Short mmCIF file of N, CA and C in Angstrom, two decimals:
data_model
loop_
_atom_site.label_atom_id
_atom_site.label_comp_id
_atom_site.label_asym_id
_atom_site.label_seq_id
_atom_site.Cartn_x
_atom_site.Cartn_y
_atom_site.Cartn_z
N UNK A 1 22.73 4.12 -4.02
CA UNK A 1 21.45 3.95 -4.55
C UNK A 1 21.22 2.26 -4.98
N UNK A 2 20.15 2.16 -3.96
CA UNK A 2 19.21 0.66 -4.25
C UNK A 2 18.61 0.16 -5.85
N UNK A 3 18.79 -1.26 -5.45
CA UNK A 3 17.78 -1.54 -6.80
C UNK A 3 17.02 -2.29 -7.08
N UNK A 4 15.46 -1.85 -7.13
CA UNK A 4 14.67 -2.30 -6.91
C UNK A 4 14.33 -3.65 -7.02
N UNK A 5 15.00 -4.38 -7.98
CA UNK A 5 15.19 -5.85 -8.71
C UNK A 5 15.34 -6.45 -7.47
N UNK A 6 16.46 -5.92 -6.72
CA UNK A 6 16.33 -6.77 -5.20
C UNK A 6 15.27 -7.14 -4.42
N UNK A 7 14.75 -6.85 -4.31
CA UNK A 7 13.40 -6.83 -3.51
C UNK A 7 12.68 -7.69 -4.02
N UNK A 8 12.59 -7.87 -5.41
CA UNK A 8 12.01 -8.56 -5.91
C UNK A 8 11.71 -10.31 -6.01
N UNK A 9 10.72 -10.91 -6.05
CA UNK A 9 9.57 -10.89 -6.26
C UNK A 9 8.58 -10.35 -4.95
N UNK A 10 7.45 -9.62 -4.88
CA UNK A 10 6.50 -9.35 -3.94
C UNK A 10 5.74 -10.32 -3.57
N UNK A 11 5.14 -10.50 -2.66
CA UNK A 11 3.94 -11.17 -2.25
C UNK A 11 2.98 -10.66 -3.30
N UNK A 12 1.96 -11.03 -3.17
CA UNK A 12 0.62 -11.00 -4.37
C UNK A 12 -0.09 -10.16 -3.23
N UNK A 13 0.23 -10.07 -2.21
CA UNK A 13 -0.83 -9.02 -0.92
C UNK A 13 -0.02 -7.53 -1.36
N UNK A 14 1.02 -7.63 -0.45
CA UNK A 14 2.21 -6.35 -1.32
C UNK A 14 2.16 -5.87 -2.50
N UNK A 15 2.02 -6.19 -3.68
CA UNK A 15 1.63 -6.06 -5.08
C UNK A 15 0.59 -5.23 -5.23
N UNK A 16 -0.76 -5.88 -4.48
CA UNK A 16 -2.17 -5.08 -4.62
C UNK A 16 -2.21 -3.93 -3.98
N UNK A 17 -1.49 -3.93 -2.90
CA UNK A 17 -1.61 -2.74 -1.66
C UNK A 17 -1.08 -1.94 -2.26
N UNK A 18 0.32 -1.93 -2.92
CA UNK A 18 0.94 -0.95 -3.77
C UNK A 18 0.07 -0.34 -4.86
N UNK A 19 -0.17 -1.48 -5.42
CA UNK A 19 -1.18 -0.67 -6.55
C UNK A 19 -2.15 0.35 -6.13
N UNK A 20 -3.23 -0.45 -5.13
CA UNK A 20 -4.07 0.24 -4.57
C UNK A 20 -3.74 1.68 -4.56
N UNK A 21 -2.37 2.22 -3.99
CA UNK A 21 -1.64 3.51 -3.46
C UNK A 21 -1.37 4.08 -4.45
N UNK A 22 -1.10 3.70 -5.82
CA UNK A 22 -0.74 4.10 -6.94
C UNK A 22 -1.34 5.30 -7.16
N UNK A 23 -2.32 5.23 -7.50
CA UNK A 23 -3.16 6.61 -8.04
C UNK A 23 -3.77 7.51 -6.67
N UNK A 24 -3.52 7.36 -5.66
CA UNK A 24 -4.43 7.99 -4.22
C UNK A 24 -3.91 7.30 -3.19
N UNK A 25 -4.12 8.12 -2.20
CA UNK A 25 -3.14 7.84 -1.25
C UNK A 25 -5.07 7.49 -0.48
N UNK A 26 -4.37 6.16 0.95
CA UNK A 26 -5.81 5.41 0.83
C UNK A 26 -5.24 5.17 2.80
N UNK A 27 -6.46 4.92 3.35
CA UNK A 27 -6.60 4.50 4.64
C UNK A 27 -7.37 2.92 4.25
N UNK A 28 -6.88 2.08 5.45
CA UNK A 28 -6.92 0.58 5.55
C UNK A 28 -8.14 -0.12 4.83
N UNK A 29 -9.33 0.54 5.49
CA UNK A 29 -10.47 -0.06 4.45
C UNK A 29 -11.05 0.61 3.00
N UNK A 30 -10.47 1.73 2.72
CA UNK A 30 -10.29 2.12 1.24
C UNK A 30 -9.42 1.34 0.84
N UNK A 31 -8.07 0.65 1.41
CA UNK A 31 -6.45 -0.09 0.04
C UNK A 31 -7.85 -1.44 0.39
N UNK A 32 -8.42 -2.22 0.92
CA UNK A 32 -8.97 -3.47 0.74
C UNK A 32 -10.30 -3.35 -0.23
N UNK A 33 -11.03 -2.25 -0.16
CA UNK A 33 -11.87 -2.00 -1.44
C UNK A 33 -11.36 -1.70 -2.43
N UNK A 34 -10.27 -0.84 -2.36
CA UNK A 34 -9.95 -0.84 -4.04
C UNK A 34 -9.24 -2.57 -4.47
N UNK A 35 -8.66 -3.29 -3.56
CA UNK A 35 -7.80 -4.02 -4.01
C UNK A 35 -9.30 -5.53 -4.26
N UNK A 36 -10.21 -5.51 -3.65
CA UNK A 36 -11.19 -6.02 -3.82
C UNK A 36 -11.81 -5.93 -5.36
N UNK A 37 -12.14 -4.62 -5.89
CA UNK A 37 -12.74 -3.86 -6.74
C UNK A 37 -11.26 -4.15 -8.13
N UNK A 38 -10.44 -4.38 -8.28
CA UNK A 38 -9.02 -4.08 -9.23
C UNK A 38 -9.27 -5.57 -9.33
N UNK A 39 -9.30 -6.85 -8.62
CA UNK A 39 -9.44 -7.85 -8.54
C UNK A 39 -10.49 -9.20 -8.98
N UNK A 40 -11.72 -7.77 -9.49
CA UNK A 40 -13.03 -8.22 -9.51
C UNK A 40 -13.79 -9.10 -8.10
N UNK A 41 -13.32 -9.01 -6.99
CA UNK A 41 -13.50 -9.35 -5.83
C UNK A 41 -13.05 -10.84 -5.64
N UNK A 42 -12.39 -11.28 -6.44
CA UNK A 42 -11.14 -12.67 -6.42
C UNK A 42 -9.86 -12.66 -5.25
N UNK A 43 -9.44 -11.45 -4.85
CA UNK A 43 -9.02 -11.22 -3.86
C UNK A 43 -9.62 -10.47 -2.68
N UNK A 44 -10.02 -11.12 -1.55
CA UNK A 44 -10.21 -10.34 -0.02
C UNK A 44 -9.46 -10.44 0.79
N UNK A 45 -9.12 -9.11 1.35
CA UNK A 45 -7.77 -8.99 2.57
C UNK A 45 -8.62 -9.23 3.96
N UNK A 46 -8.48 -9.81 4.60
CA UNK A 46 -8.55 -10.25 5.95
C UNK A 46 -7.80 -8.72 6.61
N UNK A 47 -8.31 -8.17 7.62
CA UNK A 47 -7.93 -6.55 8.21
C UNK A 47 -6.39 -7.19 8.94
N UNK A 48 -6.43 -8.52 9.62
CA UNK A 48 -5.13 -8.60 10.62
C UNK A 48 -3.89 -8.74 9.38
N UNK A 49 -4.49 -9.58 8.07
CA UNK A 49 -3.54 -9.12 6.96
C UNK A 49 -3.01 -8.21 6.57
N UNK A 50 -3.78 -7.26 6.25
CA UNK A 50 -4.07 -6.28 5.91
C UNK A 50 -2.94 -5.05 7.04
N UNK A 51 -2.82 -5.19 8.09
CA UNK A 51 -2.25 -4.37 8.82
C UNK A 51 -0.99 -5.21 9.25
N UNK A 52 -0.84 -6.16 9.28
CA UNK A 52 0.48 -6.67 9.22
C UNK A 52 1.37 -6.64 7.73
N UNK A 53 0.74 -6.95 6.77
CA UNK A 53 1.47 -6.19 5.39
C UNK A 53 1.82 -4.70 5.78
N UNK A 54 1.22 -3.86 6.00
CA UNK A 54 1.11 -2.32 6.01
C UNK A 54 2.46 -2.26 7.13
N UNK A 55 2.52 -2.83 8.00
CA UNK A 55 3.60 -2.68 9.26
C UNK A 55 5.02 -3.40 8.55
N UNK A 56 5.01 -4.49 7.81
CA UNK A 56 6.16 -4.75 6.93
C UNK A 56 6.33 -3.85 6.10
N UNK A 57 5.57 -3.21 5.27
CA UNK A 57 5.90 -2.56 4.12
C UNK A 57 6.30 -1.06 4.93
N UNK A 58 5.55 -0.34 5.68
CA UNK A 58 6.57 0.53 6.34
C UNK A 58 8.04 0.21 6.81
N UNK A 59 8.17 -0.31 7.43
CA UNK A 59 9.41 -1.13 7.76
C UNK A 59 10.38 -0.97 6.73
N UNK A 60 9.88 -1.60 5.07
CA UNK A 60 10.84 -1.44 4.37
C UNK A 60 10.82 -0.57 3.50
N UNK A 61 9.98 0.33 4.05
CA UNK A 61 9.75 2.11 3.30
C UNK A 61 9.21 2.35 1.76
N UNK A 62 8.32 1.04 1.50
CA UNK A 62 7.62 1.27 0.53
C UNK A 62 6.33 2.38 0.55
N UNK A 63 5.95 2.29 1.84
CA UNK A 63 4.92 3.10 2.07
C UNK A 63 4.95 3.69 3.58
N UNK A 64 4.36 5.00 3.66
CA UNK A 64 4.41 5.99 4.80
C UNK A 64 2.75 6.22 5.17
N UNK A 65 2.51 6.27 6.48
CA UNK A 65 1.18 7.37 6.78
C UNK A 65 1.89 8.77 6.16
N UNK A 66 0.26 8.96 6.14
CA UNK A 66 0.66 10.69 5.99
C UNK A 66 0.40 11.50 7.41
N UNK A 67 1.23 12.26 7.49
CA UNK A 67 0.83 13.45 9.03
C UNK A 67 -0.76 13.95 9.01
N UNK A 68 -0.66 13.56 10.64
CA UNK A 68 -2.06 13.92 10.89
C UNK A 68 -2.67 15.21 10.41
N UNK A 69 -1.67 16.55 10.22
CA UNK A 69 -2.05 17.89 9.38
C UNK A 69 -2.07 17.89 8.04
N UNK A 70 -1.87 16.65 7.29
CA UNK A 70 -1.88 16.49 6.07
C UNK A 70 -2.96 15.64 5.60
N UNK A 71 -3.57 14.85 6.55
CA UNK A 71 -4.49 14.41 6.17
C UNK A 71 -5.79 14.91 5.70
N UNK A 72 -6.80 14.26 4.58
CA UNK A 72 -8.01 14.84 4.47
C UNK A 72 -9.24 14.79 5.70
N UNK A 73 -9.63 15.91 5.97
CA UNK A 73 -11.07 15.32 7.23
C UNK A 73 -11.79 14.54 6.90
N UNK A 74 -11.98 13.08 7.35
CA UNK A 74 -13.04 12.22 7.23
C UNK A 74 -13.79 12.30 8.59
N UNK A 75 -13.50 12.49 9.42
CA UNK A 75 -14.75 12.71 10.50
C UNK A 75 -14.05 11.66 11.39
N UNK A 76 -12.99 10.98 11.26
CA UNK A 76 -12.49 9.82 12.10
C UNK A 76 -10.88 10.22 12.37
N UNK A 77 -10.50 10.66 13.40
CA UNK A 77 -9.30 11.13 13.41
C UNK A 77 -8.19 9.37 13.66
N UNK A 78 -9.13 8.12 13.82
CA UNK A 78 -8.17 7.54 14.40
C UNK A 78 -7.76 6.87 12.74
N UNK A 79 -8.35 7.03 11.63
CA UNK A 79 -7.66 6.69 10.52
C UNK A 79 -6.45 7.03 10.08
N UNK A 80 -5.83 6.28 9.68
CA UNK A 80 -4.24 6.13 9.05
C UNK A 80 -4.52 6.35 7.91
N UNK A 81 -3.74 7.39 7.05
CA UNK A 81 -3.91 7.19 5.41
C UNK A 81 -2.37 7.03 5.30
N UNK A 82 -2.27 6.37 4.38
CA UNK A 82 -1.03 5.58 3.41
C UNK A 82 -0.52 6.03 2.07
N UNK A 83 0.61 6.49 1.57
CA UNK A 83 1.34 6.38 0.50
C UNK A 83 1.96 6.09 0.31
N UNK A 84 2.14 5.76 -1.21
CA UNK A 84 3.84 5.24 -1.58
C UNK A 84 4.93 6.10 -1.25
N UNK A 85 5.71 5.60 -1.27
CA UNK A 85 7.45 6.10 -1.38
C UNK A 85 7.93 6.52 -2.60
N UNK A 86 8.70 7.29 -2.63
CA UNK A 86 9.42 7.10 -3.89
C UNK A 86 10.22 5.66 -4.00
N UNK A 87 10.50 5.04 -3.21
CA UNK A 87 11.48 3.71 -3.54
C UNK A 87 9.87 2.93 -3.44
N UNK A 88 8.99 2.85 -2.90
CA UNK A 88 7.65 2.29 -3.00
C UNK A 88 7.54 2.17 -4.90
N UNK A 89 6.94 3.49 -5.12
CA UNK A 89 7.05 3.35 -6.44
C UNK A 89 7.75 2.86 -7.68
N UNK A 90 9.56 3.05 -6.87
CA UNK A 90 10.13 2.21 -7.83
C UNK A 90 9.72 0.70 -7.84
N UNK A 91 9.46 0.10 -6.94
CA UNK A 91 9.80 -1.27 -6.23
C UNK A 91 8.17 -1.46 -7.05
N UNK A 92 7.47 -0.86 -6.94
CA UNK A 92 6.02 -1.43 -7.87
C UNK A 92 6.08 -1.20 -9.58
N UNK A 93 6.92 -0.38 -10.12
CA UNK A 93 7.52 -0.03 -11.33
C UNK A 93 8.11 -1.12 -12.07
N UNK A 94 9.04 -1.93 -10.96
CA UNK A 94 9.91 -3.28 -11.37
C UNK A 94 9.23 -4.32 -11.00
N UNK A 95 8.49 -4.64 -10.11
CA UNK A 95 7.39 -5.65 -10.12
C UNK A 95 6.49 -5.73 -11.77
N UNK A 96 6.21 -4.65 -11.59
CA UNK A 96 4.96 -4.75 -12.95
C UNK A 96 5.79 -4.97 -14.01
N UNK A 97 6.88 -4.94 -14.47
CA UNK A 97 7.68 -5.24 -15.57
C UNK A 97 8.11 -6.53 -15.59
N UNK A 98 8.56 -6.85 -13.82
CA UNK A 98 8.83 -8.31 -14.07
C UNK A 98 7.81 -9.13 -14.32
N UNK A 99 6.28 -8.85 -13.72
CA UNK A 99 5.34 -9.83 -14.29
C UNK A 99 4.69 -9.61 -15.51
N UNK A 100 5.25 -8.29 -16.42
CA UNK A 100 4.63 -8.41 -18.03
C UNK A 100 5.63 -9.35 -18.61
#
């Protein structure tokens, strides 16, 4: 069993992406807009930084893409939608506790 505290502290970007995915599965643009909304526009994510973070978070098994057959029909099949893994939820909870 892994200890979430072992991967803390998270970067600000990683933490906000996990928060954005905590209540809804989202695609990249939706993640950007959710982070902007949650931070009162004080944090704005560049597209390149977002996708670099997503790649790293996938490697760390914090998030996963939703298989195409499970994705909502948005009209754009190129959009990848992401969700938190159970490990990602545990890490998010541990980081939130640490920040409190």
